[in-house]
Coordinates of C-alpha atoms in Angstrom, one line a residue:
M1 CA -39.1 -49.7 6.7
F2 CA -41.3 -49.0 4.1
T3 CA -42.2 -51.9 1.8
G4 CA -45.0 -50.5 -0.2
F5 CA -48.6 -49.6 -0.5
T6 CA -51.4 -52.2 -0.8
D7 CA -54.8 -52.7 -2.1
E8 CA -56.2 -51.8 1.1
T9 CA -54.3 -48.4 0.8
V10 CA -56.2 -47.8 -2.5
D11 CA -59.7 -49.3 -1.5
F12 CA -59.5 -46.7 1.7
M13 CA -59.1 -44.0 -0.5
W14 CA -62.0 -44.7 -2.6
G15 CA -64.2 -45.7 0.3
I16 CA -63.5 -42.2 2.3
R17 CA -64.0 -40.4 -1.2
F18 CA -67.5 -41.8 -1.3
N19 CA -68.1 -42.2 2.6
N20 CA -66.9 -38.9 3.8
E21 CA -68.3 -39.0 7.1
R22 CA -67.1 -39.9 10.6
T23 CA -69.1 -43.2 11.1
W24 CA -67.3 -44.7 7.9
F25 CA -64.2 -43.5 9.0
E26 CA -64.1 -44.6 12.5
A27 CA -64.9 -47.9 11.2
H28 CA -62.1 -48.1 9.2
K29 CA -59.6 -46.0 11.1
D30 CA -57.5 -48.8 11.6
I31 CA -56.9 -49.6 8.1
Y32 CA -56.2 -45.6 7.6
L33 CA -53.5 -45.9 10.4
T34 CA -51.9 -49.1 9.2
K35 CA -52.2 -49.2 5.2
F36 CA -52.0 -45.8 4.6
Y37 CA -50.5 -43.2 7.1
Q38 CA -48.0 -45.6 8.3
P39 CA -46.7 -46.5 5.2
M40 CA -46.7 -42.8 3.8
K41 CA -44.7 -41.8 7.1
E42 CA -42.2 -44.6 6.3
L43 CA -41.7 -43.7 2.9
G44 CA -41.3 -39.9 3.9
D45 CA -38.9 -40.8 6.5
E46 CA -36.8 -42.8 4.0
I47 CA -36.8 -39.9 1.6
Y48 CA -36.1 -37.5 4.5
D49 CA -33.0 -39.9 5.2
F50 CA -31.9 -39.6 1.7
L51 CA -32.2 -35.8 1.2
Q52 CA -30.6 -35.1 4.4
G53 CA -28.0 -37.3 3.7
E54 CA -27.3 -35.1 0.4
R55 CA -27.7 -32.1 1.8
P56 CA -27.0 -32.1 5.6
D57 CA -26.4 -28.8 6.0
Y58 CA -30.0 -27.4 4.9
G59 CA -31.7 -28.3 8.4
L60 CA -34.5 -30.3 6.6
I61 CA -37.5 -31.5 8.1
R62 CA -40.1 -34.0 6.8
K63 CA -43.9 -33.4 7.1
V64 CA -46.7 -35.8 6.7
T65 CA -50.2 -34.2 6.2
R66 CA -53.2 -35.0 8.4
I67 CA -56.4 -36.8 6.9
Y68 CA -58.6 -34.2 8.7
R69 CA -59.5 -31.1 6.7
D70 CA -59.4 -27.8 8.2
A71 CA -62.9 -27.5 9.7
R72 CA -63.0 -23.7 8.7
R73 CA -62.7 -24.6 5.0
L74 CA -64.9 -27.4 4.1
H75 CA -66.8 -25.5 1.6
G76 CA -69.4 -28.4 1.6
R77 CA -66.8 -31.2 1.5
G78 CA -66.7 -33.8 3.9
P79 CA -64.5 -33.7 7.0
Y80 CA -61.8 -35.9 5.6
K81 CA -59.1 -35.7 2.8
D82 CA -58.9 -39.0 0.4
H83 CA -55.2 -38.4 -0.3
L84 CA -52.3 -37.9 1.7
W85 CA -48.8 -36.5 1.0
F86 CA -45.4 -36.0 2.5
S87 CA -43.0 -32.9 2.3
V88 CA -39.3 -32.4 2.9
E89 CA -38.5 -28.7 3.4
Q90 CA -36.6 -26.4 5.6
P91 CA -38.5 -25.2 8.6
S92 CA -40.1 -21.9 8.1
E93 CA -42.6 -19.7 9.7
Q94 CA -44.3 -18.9 6.5
W95 CA -44.1 -22.5 4.8
T96 CA -44.5 -20.9 1.3
A97 CA -41.2 -18.9 1.7
H98 CA -39.0 -22.3 0.5
P99 CA -39.0 -24.8 -2.3
T100 CA -40.3 -28.1 -1.0
F101 CA -40.0 -31.7 -2.0
W102 CA -43.5 -33.6 -1.9
F103 CA -45.0 -37.0 -2.9
E104 CA -48.8 -37.1 -2.9
L105 CA -51.0 -40.5 -3.3
A106 CA -54.5 -40.1 -4.4
P107 CA -57.2 -42.7 -5.7
E108 CA -56.5 -42.2 -9.1
G109 CA -52.7 -41.6 -9.0
W110 CA -49.5 -40.1 -7.5
T111 CA -47.4 -37.1 -8.1
Y112 CA -44.0 -36.1 -6.9
G113 CA -41.6 -33.2 -7.5
M114 CA -40.0 -29.9 -6.1
G115 CA -41.4 -26.3 -6.4
Y116 CA -42.9 -23.2 -4.8
Y117 CA -46.5 -23.1 -3.9
L118 CA -47.3 -19.4 -3.5
P119 CA -44.0 -18.0 -3.3
K120 CA -43.9 -14.1 -2.3
P121 CA -44.0 -11.9 -5.2
L122 CA -40.5 -10.6 -4.0
T123 CA -38.9 -14.2 -4.2
M124 CA -39.9 -14.4 -7.9
A125 CA -38.7 -10.9 -8.3
K126 CA -35.4 -12.0 -6.8
L127 CA -35.5 -15.2 -9.1
R128 CA -35.4 -12.9 -12.2
A129 CA -32.8 -10.4 -10.9
R130 CA -30.6 -13.5 -10.3
I131 CA -31.0 -14.9 -13.6
D132 CA -30.3 -11.2 -15.2
R133 CA -27.1 -11.6 -13.2
D134 CA -26.1 -14.8 -14.5
P135 CA -28.3 -16.0 -17.1
G136 CA -25.9 -19.2 -18.0
T137 CA -26.9 -21.2 -14.8
M138 CA -30.4 -21.1 -15.4
E139 CA -30.0 -21.8 -18.9
A140 CA -27.9 -24.9 -18.2
L141 CA -30.6 -26.2 -15.5
T142 CA -33.2 -25.3 -18.2
R143 CA -31.6 -27.1 -21.1
K144 CA -31.1 -30.3 -18.4
L145 CA -34.8 -30.2 -17.6
T146 CA -35.8 -30.4 -21.0
R147 CA -33.4 -33.3 -22.1
Q148 CA -35.3 -35.5 -19.6
T149 CA -38.8 -37.3 -19.7
E150 CA -39.5 -37.9 -15.9
F151 CA -40.4 -34.1 -14.7
I152 CA -42.4 -31.2 -16.6
L153 CA -42.5 -27.6 -15.6
E154 CA -45.7 -26.5 -14.3
T155 CA -46.5 -22.8 -13.9
E156 CA -49.0 -20.4 -13.0
D157 CA -48.2 -17.3 -14.8
Y158 CA -48.9 -13.6 -14.5
K159 CA -51.0 -12.2 -17.0
R160 CA -48.3 -10.0 -18.3
P161 CA -44.4 -10.8 -17.8
R162 CA -43.0 -8.5 -15.2
S163 CA -39.6 -8.0 -17.4
A164 CA -37.9 -9.1 -20.6
A165 CA -36.2 -12.3 -20.3
P166 CA -32.3 -12.5 -21.6
S167 CA -33.1 -15.3 -23.8
K168 CA -36.2 -17.1 -25.3
L169 CA -35.1 -20.0 -23.5
L170 CA -35.6 -18.4 -20.1
E171 CA -38.8 -16.7 -20.9
P172 CA -41.1 -19.0 -18.7
W173 CA -39.2 -18.2 -15.6
Y174 CA -40.1 -14.7 -16.2
Q175 CA -43.6 -14.9 -16.6
M176 CA -44.4 -17.5 -13.6
K177 CA -45.8 -16.4 -10.2
S178 CA -45.6 -20.2 -8.9
F179 CA -44.3 -23.3 -10.3
S180 CA -43.3 -27.0 -9.6
I181 CA -41.1 -29.4 -11.7
C182 CA -43.0 -32.5 -11.4
H183 CA -44.3 -35.8 -12.3
Q184 CA -47.9 -37.3 -12.2
E185 CA -48.6 -41.0 -12.9
K186 CA -51.7 -43.2 -12.5
L187 CA -51.5 -45.9 -9.9
T188 CA -48.7 -48.2 -11.1
E189 CA -47.3 -51.7 -9.7
E190 CA -44.1 -50.0 -8.2
L191 CA -46.3 -48.4 -5.5
F192 CA -47.0 -51.7 -4.2
S193 CA -43.3 -52.5 -3.6
R194 CA -40.1 -51.0 -2.4
A195 CA -39.8 -49.8 -6.3
I196 CA -41.5 -46.5 -5.8
A197 CA -39.0 -45.4 -3.0
E198 CA -36.0 -46.2 -5.2
R199 CA -37.7 -44.1 -8.2
L200 CA -38.3 -41.3 -6.0
K201 CA -34.7 -41.3 -4.7
E202 CA -33.3 -41.0 -8.2
G203 CA -36.0 -38.4 -9.2
Y204 CA -35.1 -36.3 -6.2
G205 CA -31.5 -36.6 -6.7
F206 CA -32.1 -35.1 -10.3
L207 CA -34.0 -32.6 -8.7
L208 CA -31.6 -31.6 -6.1
P209 CA -29.3 -28.8 -8.2
Y210 CA -32.7 -27.1 -8.9
Y211 CA -33.5 -27.0 -5.2
D212 CA -30.1 -25.7 -4.4
Y213 CA -30.9 -22.9 -6.8
F214 CA -33.9 -21.8 -5.5
V215 CA -33.5 -22.8 -1.6
T216 CA -31.1 -19.3 -1.4
L217 CA -33.2 -17.0 -3.3
E218 CA -34.4 -15.6 0.1
G219 CA -30.9 -14.5 1.1
D220 CA -30.3 -12.6 -2.8
P221 CA -30.4 -8.8 -2.3
D222 CA -34.0 -7.0 -2.6
P223 CA -34.1 -5.9 -6.5
R224 CA -35.8 -2.9 -5.7
D225 CA -33.3 -1.4 -3.6
G226 CA -31.3 -0.8 -7.0
Q227 CA -34.2 1.2 -8.5

Protein backbone atom coordinates (compact mmCIF):
# COMPACT_ATOMS: atom_id res chain seq x y z
CA MET A 1 0.00 0.00 0.00
CA PHE A 2 1.29 3.44 -0.90
CA THR A 3 2.23 5.47 2.18
CA GLY A 4 4.15 8.32 0.57
CA PHE A 5 7.52 9.19 -0.88
CA THR A 6 10.40 10.11 1.45
CA ASP A 7 13.34 12.48 1.73
CA GLU A 8 15.46 9.62 0.40
CA THR A 9 13.35 9.68 -2.77
CA VAL A 10 14.22 13.32 -3.34
CA ASP A 11 17.87 12.81 -2.40
CA PHE A 12 18.14 9.98 -4.93
CA MET A 13 16.63 12.07 -7.75
CA TRP A 14 19.10 14.90 -7.16
CA GLY A 15 21.92 12.42 -6.67
CA ILE A 16 21.39 10.66 -9.99
CA ARG A 17 21.05 14.01 -11.76
CA PHE A 18 24.52 15.08 -10.68
CA ASN A 19 26.11 11.61 -10.62
CA ASN A 20 24.62 10.07 -13.71
CA GLU A 21 26.92 7.11 -14.15
CA ARG A 22 26.82 3.43 -13.41
CA THR A 23 29.13 3.36 -10.39
CA TRP A 24 27.00 5.83 -8.42
CA PHE A 25 23.76 4.19 -9.47
CA GLU A 26 24.89 0.70 -8.49
CA ALA A 27 25.97 1.99 -5.08
CA HIS A 28 22.52 3.51 -4.54
CA LYS A 29 20.39 0.96 -6.41
CA ASP A 30 18.69 -0.34 -3.26
CA ILE A 31 17.54 3.19 -2.41
CA TYR A 32 16.22 3.58 -5.94
CA LEU A 33 14.28 0.32 -5.74
CA THR A 34 12.82 0.78 -2.24
CA LYS A 35 12.37 4.57 -2.00
CA PHE A 36 11.64 5.59 -5.58
CA TYR A 37 10.52 2.77 -7.85
CA GLN A 38 8.53 0.78 -5.29
CA PRO A 39 6.41 3.69 -3.97
CA MET A 40 5.87 4.88 -7.55
CA LYS A 41 4.63 1.40 -8.46
CA GLU A 42 2.39 1.27 -5.38
CA LEU A 43 0.89 4.67 -6.17
CA GLY A 44 0.39 3.63 -9.80
CA ASP A 45 -1.33 0.42 -8.69
CA GLU A 46 -3.69 2.34 -6.42
CA ILE A 47 -4.58 4.86 -9.12
CA TYR A 48 -5.05 2.03 -11.62
CA ASP A 49 -7.43 0.27 -9.21
CA PHE A 50 -9.39 3.51 -8.82
CA LEU A 51 -9.67 4.21 -12.55
CA GLN A 52 -10.35 0.59 -13.43
CA GLY A 53 -13.12 0.58 -10.85
CA GLU A 54 -14.63 3.70 -12.39
CA ARG A 55 -14.31 2.45 -15.98
CA PRO A 56 -14.14 -1.37 -15.88
CA ASP A 57 -15.06 -1.76 -19.56
CA TYR A 58 -12.05 0.14 -20.89
CA GLY A 59 -9.50 -2.63 -20.34
CA LEU A 60 -6.99 -0.22 -18.79
CA ILE A 61 -3.40 -1.14 -17.97
CA ARG A 62 -0.78 0.48 -15.72
CA LYS A 63 2.81 1.14 -16.75
CA VAL A 64 5.75 2.43 -14.71
CA THR A 65 8.68 3.83 -16.64
CA ARG A 66 12.15 2.36 -16.31
CA ILE A 67 14.96 4.54 -15.00
CA TYR A 68 17.23 3.37 -17.80
CA ARG A 69 17.37 5.65 -20.81
CA ASP A 70 17.32 4.18 -24.29
CA ALA A 71 21.01 3.76 -25.16
CA ARG A 72 20.23 4.78 -28.75
CA ARG A 73 18.90 8.17 -27.63
CA LEU A 74 21.29 9.39 -24.95
CA HIS A 75 22.38 12.47 -26.97
CA GLY A 76 25.20 13.17 -24.54
CA ARG A 77 23.10 12.56 -21.43
CA GLY A 78 23.80 9.98 -18.75
CA PRO A 79 22.27 6.50 -18.92
CA TYR A 80 19.64 7.12 -16.19
CA LYS A 81 16.56 9.29 -15.81
CA ASP A 82 16.29 11.57 -12.77
CA HIS A 83 12.50 11.27 -12.82
CA LEU A 84 9.89 8.52 -13.00
CA TRP A 85 6.28 8.36 -14.06
CA PHE A 86 3.43 5.94 -14.32
CA SER A 87 0.60 5.90 -16.82
CA VAL A 88 -2.86 4.32 -16.98
CA GLU A 89 -4.17 3.79 -20.48
CA GLN A 90 -5.68 1.35 -22.92
CA PRO A 91 -3.21 -1.12 -24.44
CA SER A 92 -2.21 -0.37 -28.00
CA GLU A 93 0.51 -1.33 -30.45
CA GLN A 94 0.98 2.39 -31.05
CA TRP A 95 0.97 3.94 -27.57
CA THR A 96 0.26 7.43 -28.90
CA ALA A 97 -3.06 6.24 -30.35
CA HIS A 98 -5.04 6.71 -27.13
CA PRO A 99 -5.29 9.37 -24.43
CA THR A 100 -3.33 8.60 -21.27
CA PHE A 101 -3.53 9.38 -17.56
CA TRP A 102 -0.11 10.03 -16.00
CA PHE A 103 1.74 11.11 -12.87
CA GLU A 104 5.40 12.17 -12.94
CA LEU A 105 7.82 12.96 -10.12
CA ALA A 106 11.05 14.89 -10.76
CA PRO A 107 13.62 16.58 -8.51
CA GLU A 108 11.94 19.99 -8.86
CA GLY A 109 8.30 18.94 -8.61
CA TRP A 110 5.47 16.77 -9.86
CA THR A 111 2.80 16.80 -12.51
CA TYR A 112 -0.27 14.78 -13.39
CA GLY A 113 -3.11 14.86 -15.83
CA MET A 114 -4.53 13.34 -18.99
CA GLY A 115 -3.84 13.93 -22.65
CA TYR A 116 -2.36 12.80 -25.93
CA TYR A 117 1.32 12.64 -26.77
CA LEU A 118 1.85 12.94 -30.51
CA PRO A 119 -1.61 11.80 -31.63
CA LYS A 120 -2.04 10.98 -35.28
CA PRO A 121 -3.19 13.91 -37.43
CA LEU A 122 -6.22 11.80 -38.33
CA THR A 123 -7.17 11.60 -34.65
CA MET A 124 -7.21 15.36 -34.35
CA ALA A 125 -9.14 15.62 -37.59
CA LYS A 126 -11.72 13.27 -36.08
CA LEU A 127 -11.85 15.51 -33.01
CA ARG A 128 -12.61 18.58 -35.12
CA ALA A 129 -15.23 16.66 -37.11
CA ARG A 130 -16.91 15.44 -33.91
CA ILE A 131 -17.04 18.98 -32.55
CA ASP A 132 -18.55 20.17 -35.84
CA ARG A 133 -21.30 17.55 -35.51
CA ASP A 134 -21.97 18.33 -31.86
CA PRO A 135 -20.32 21.54 -30.59
CA GLY A 136 -22.46 21.64 -27.45
CA THR A 137 -20.79 18.71 -25.71
CA MET A 138 -17.28 20.13 -26.07
CA GLU A 139 -18.47 23.61 -25.16
CA ALA A 140 -19.84 22.21 -21.89
CA LEU A 141 -16.57 20.38 -21.17
CA THR A 142 -14.55 23.49 -21.99
CA ARG A 143 -16.63 25.72 -19.72
CA LYS A 144 -16.26 23.20 -16.90
CA LEU A 145 -12.49 23.23 -17.42
CA THR A 146 -12.27 27.03 -17.31
CA ARG A 147 -14.27 27.21 -14.06
CA GLN A 148 -11.83 25.10 -12.00
CA THR A 149 -8.29 25.84 -10.82
CA GLU A 150 -6.56 22.45 -10.56
CA PHE A 151 -5.88 21.85 -14.25
CA ILE A 152 -4.81 23.89 -17.24
CA LEU A 153 -4.98 23.04 -20.92
CA GLU A 154 -1.53 22.86 -22.49
CA THR A 155 -1.26 22.52 -26.24
CA GLU A 156 1.16 22.21 -29.10
CA ASP A 157 -0.48 24.10 -31.92
CA TYR A 158 -0.40 24.04 -35.69
CA LYS A 159 1.09 27.13 -37.27
CA ARG A 160 -2.25 27.59 -39.00
CA PRO A 161 -5.65 26.28 -37.82
CA ARG A 162 -6.87 23.37 -39.92
CA SER A 163 -10.46 24.69 -40.06
CA ALA A 164 -12.75 27.29 -38.51
CA ALA A 165 -14.21 26.53 -35.08
CA PRO A 166 -17.97 26.73 -34.51
CA SER A 167 -17.43 29.27 -31.70
CA LYS A 168 -14.65 31.31 -30.11
CA LEU A 169 -14.79 29.06 -27.02
CA LEU A 170 -13.81 26.07 -29.17
CA GLU A 171 -10.99 27.73 -31.12
CA PRO A 172 -8.15 26.21 -29.04
CA TRP A 173 -9.28 22.69 -29.98
CA TYR A 174 -8.98 23.56 -33.67
CA GLN A 175 -5.44 24.90 -33.36
CA MET A 176 -3.86 22.04 -31.45
CA LYS A 177 -1.98 19.04 -32.80
CA SER A 178 -1.46 17.62 -29.29
CA PHE A 179 -2.61 18.56 -25.81
CA SER A 180 -2.72 17.72 -22.14
CA ILE A 181 -5.04 18.73 -19.32
CA CYS A 182 -2.53 18.87 -16.50
CA HIS A 183 -1.43 20.20 -13.13
CA GLN A 184 2.17 21.07 -12.25
CA GLU A 185 3.51 21.82 -8.80
CA LYS A 186 6.75 22.04 -6.86
CA LEU A 187 7.57 19.37 -4.29
CA THR A 188 4.88 19.57 -1.60
CA GLU A 189 4.34 17.95 1.77
CA GLU A 190 1.46 15.82 0.48
CA LEU A 191 3.97 13.79 -1.56
CA PHE A 192 5.28 12.34 1.70
CA SER A 193 1.97 10.88 2.83
CA ARG A 194 -1.18 9.29 1.46
CA ALA A 195 -2.54 12.77 0.77
CA ILE A 196 -1.10 12.72 -2.75
CA ALA A 197 -3.01 9.52 -3.59
CA GLU A 198 -6.29 11.10 -2.50
CA ARG A 199 -5.57 14.28 -4.43
CA LEU A 200 -4.79 12.31 -7.59
CA LYS A 201 -8.00 10.32 -7.29
CA GLU A 202 -10.03 13.50 -6.98
CA GLY A 203 -8.24 15.02 -9.96
CA TYR A 204 -8.55 11.95 -12.16
CA GLY A 205 -12.22 11.75 -11.21
CA PHE A 206 -12.64 15.23 -12.64
CA LEU A 207 -10.80 14.22 -15.81
CA LEU A 208 -12.78 11.05 -16.47
CA PRO A 209 -15.51 12.77 -18.58
CA TYR A 210 -12.76 14.22 -20.78
CA TYR A 211 -11.14 10.81 -21.11
CA ASP A 212 -14.54 9.35 -22.04
CA TYR A 213 -14.84 11.91 -24.80
CA PHE A 214 -11.40 11.42 -26.31
CA VAL A 215 -10.91 7.67 -25.87
CA THR A 216 -13.66 6.90 -28.40
CA LEU A 217 -12.27 9.12 -31.16
CA GLU A 218 -10.51 6.25 -32.92
CA GLY A 219 -13.89 4.69 -33.64
CA ASP A 220 -15.25 7.79 -35.36
CA PRO A 221 -15.56 7.81 -39.17
CA ASP A 222 -12.71 9.16 -41.22
CA PRO A 223 -13.72 12.76 -42.01
CA ARG A 224 -11.87 12.55 -45.31
CA ASP A 225 -14.44 10.04 -46.58
CA GLY A 226 -17.03 12.78 -46.79
CA GLN A 227 -14.90 15.06 -48.93
